[in-house]
Short mmCIF file of C-alpha atoms in Angstrom, two decimals:
data_model
loop_
_atom_site.label_atom_id
_atom_site.label_comp_id
_atom_site.label_asym_id
_atom_site.label_seq_id
_atom_site.Cartn_x
_atom_site.Cartn_y
_atom_site.Cartn_z
CA MET A 1 -0.22 0.17 -0.14
CA PRO A 2 1.27 3.43 -0.74
CA ASN A 3 2.24 6.23 1.58
CA ILE A 4 3.23 9.11 -0.53
CA LYS A 5 0.20 10.76 -2.57
CA SER A 6 1.05 10.96 -5.52
CA ALA A 7 1.60 6.97 -5.40
CA LYS A 8 -1.91 6.44 -4.18
CA LYS A 9 -2.94 8.22 -7.26
CA ARG A 10 -0.69 6.19 -9.50
CA VAL A 11 -2.31 3.29 -8.35
CA LEU A 12 -5.68 4.75 -9.11
CA VAL A 13 -5.29 5.66 -12.62
CA SER A 14 -3.85 2.91 -13.34
CA ALA A 15 -6.86 0.93 -12.61
CA THR A 16 -8.39 3.62 -14.17
CA LYS A 17 -6.55 3.22 -17.60
CA GLN A 18 -6.04 -1.29 -16.82
CA ALA A 19 -10.10 -1.11 -16.92
CA SER A 20 -10.41 0.60 -19.78
CA ASN A 21 -7.69 -1.47 -21.98
CA LYS A 22 -9.04 -4.52 -20.81
CA ALA A 23 -12.33 -2.99 -22.27
CA ASP A 24 -11.31 -2.29 -25.60
CA LYS A 25 -9.40 -5.44 -25.65
CA THR A 26 -12.17 -7.01 -25.46
CA ALA A 27 -14.54 -5.04 -27.52
CA LEU A 28 -11.76 -5.82 -30.27
CA LYS A 29 -11.51 -10.06 -29.70
CA THR A 30 -15.41 -9.60 -29.76
CA ILE A 31 -14.84 -7.23 -33.39
CA LEU A 32 -11.92 -10.32 -34.48
CA LYS A 33 -14.95 -12.82 -33.71
CA LYS A 34 -18.27 -11.57 -35.89
CA VAL A 35 -15.01 -11.22 -38.42
CA ASP A 36 -15.02 -15.15 -37.90
CA ALA A 37 -18.12 -15.96 -37.55
CA ASP A 38 -19.03 -14.24 -40.94
CA THR A 39 -15.64 -12.45 -42.91
CA ASN A 40 -16.92 -10.61 -45.51
CA ALA A 41 -15.46 -7.21 -46.54
CA ASP A 42 -17.57 -5.10 -44.49
CA ASN A 43 -16.88 -7.37 -40.89
CA VAL A 44 -13.00 -7.17 -42.20
CA LYS A 45 -12.82 -3.18 -42.73
CA VAL A 46 -14.42 -2.99 -39.81
CA ALA A 47 -11.64 -5.37 -37.56
CA VAL A 48 -9.30 -3.83 -39.82
CA LYS A 49 -10.11 -0.24 -38.12
CA ALA A 50 -10.94 -1.10 -34.59
CA VAL A 51 -7.26 -3.15 -34.79
CA ASP A 52 -5.69 -0.07 -35.87
CA LYS A 53 -7.21 1.98 -33.18
CA ALA A 54 -5.44 -0.77 -30.75
CA ALA A 55 -2.42 -0.42 -31.56
CA ALA A 56 -2.59 3.85 -31.93
CA LYS A 57 -4.23 3.45 -28.43
CA GLY A 58 -1.56 0.92 -27.27
CA ILE A 59 -3.40 -1.67 -26.45
CA ILE A 60 -1.49 -4.12 -28.65
CA HIS A 61 1.61 -4.10 -30.25
CA LYS A 62 2.05 -2.78 -34.21
CA ASN A 63 3.46 -6.27 -35.49
CA ALA A 64 0.46 -7.93 -33.45
CA ALA A 65 -2.27 -5.23 -35.24
CA ALA A 66 0.24 -5.83 -38.71
CA ARG A 67 -0.19 -10.09 -38.00
CA LYS A 68 -3.79 -9.64 -37.10
CA LYS A 69 -4.84 -7.83 -40.30
CA SER A 70 -2.14 -9.50 -41.97
CA GLN A 71 -4.47 -12.44 -41.01
CA LEU A 72 -7.59 -11.21 -41.85
CA ALA A 73 -6.81 -9.54 -45.62
CA LYS A 74 -5.76 -14.02 -46.41
CA LYS A 75 -8.83 -14.79 -45.00
CA LEU A 76 -10.84 -12.30 -46.72
CA ASN A 77 -9.06 -13.39 -50.05
CA ALA A 78 -9.68 -17.04 -49.13
CA VAL A 79 -13.61 -16.60 -49.48
CA SER A 80 -13.57 -14.33 -51.87
#
């Protein structure tokens, strides 16, 4: 348990950000599952946008984002 005022604040801020990041990551996973269930151009476009946004926010690593986008493109090309 922190004793210093700034450390106490950091604990609160960290917990808030952790909750926000977890919610964003869960939403991203849901979108990706939706693409798995029904792969079409519209779903892939939404998923790519969500992946880019998550990478920009630092929720996922940029290389992980690139990998997910590549997998989505492969999946779309296989269906088309």
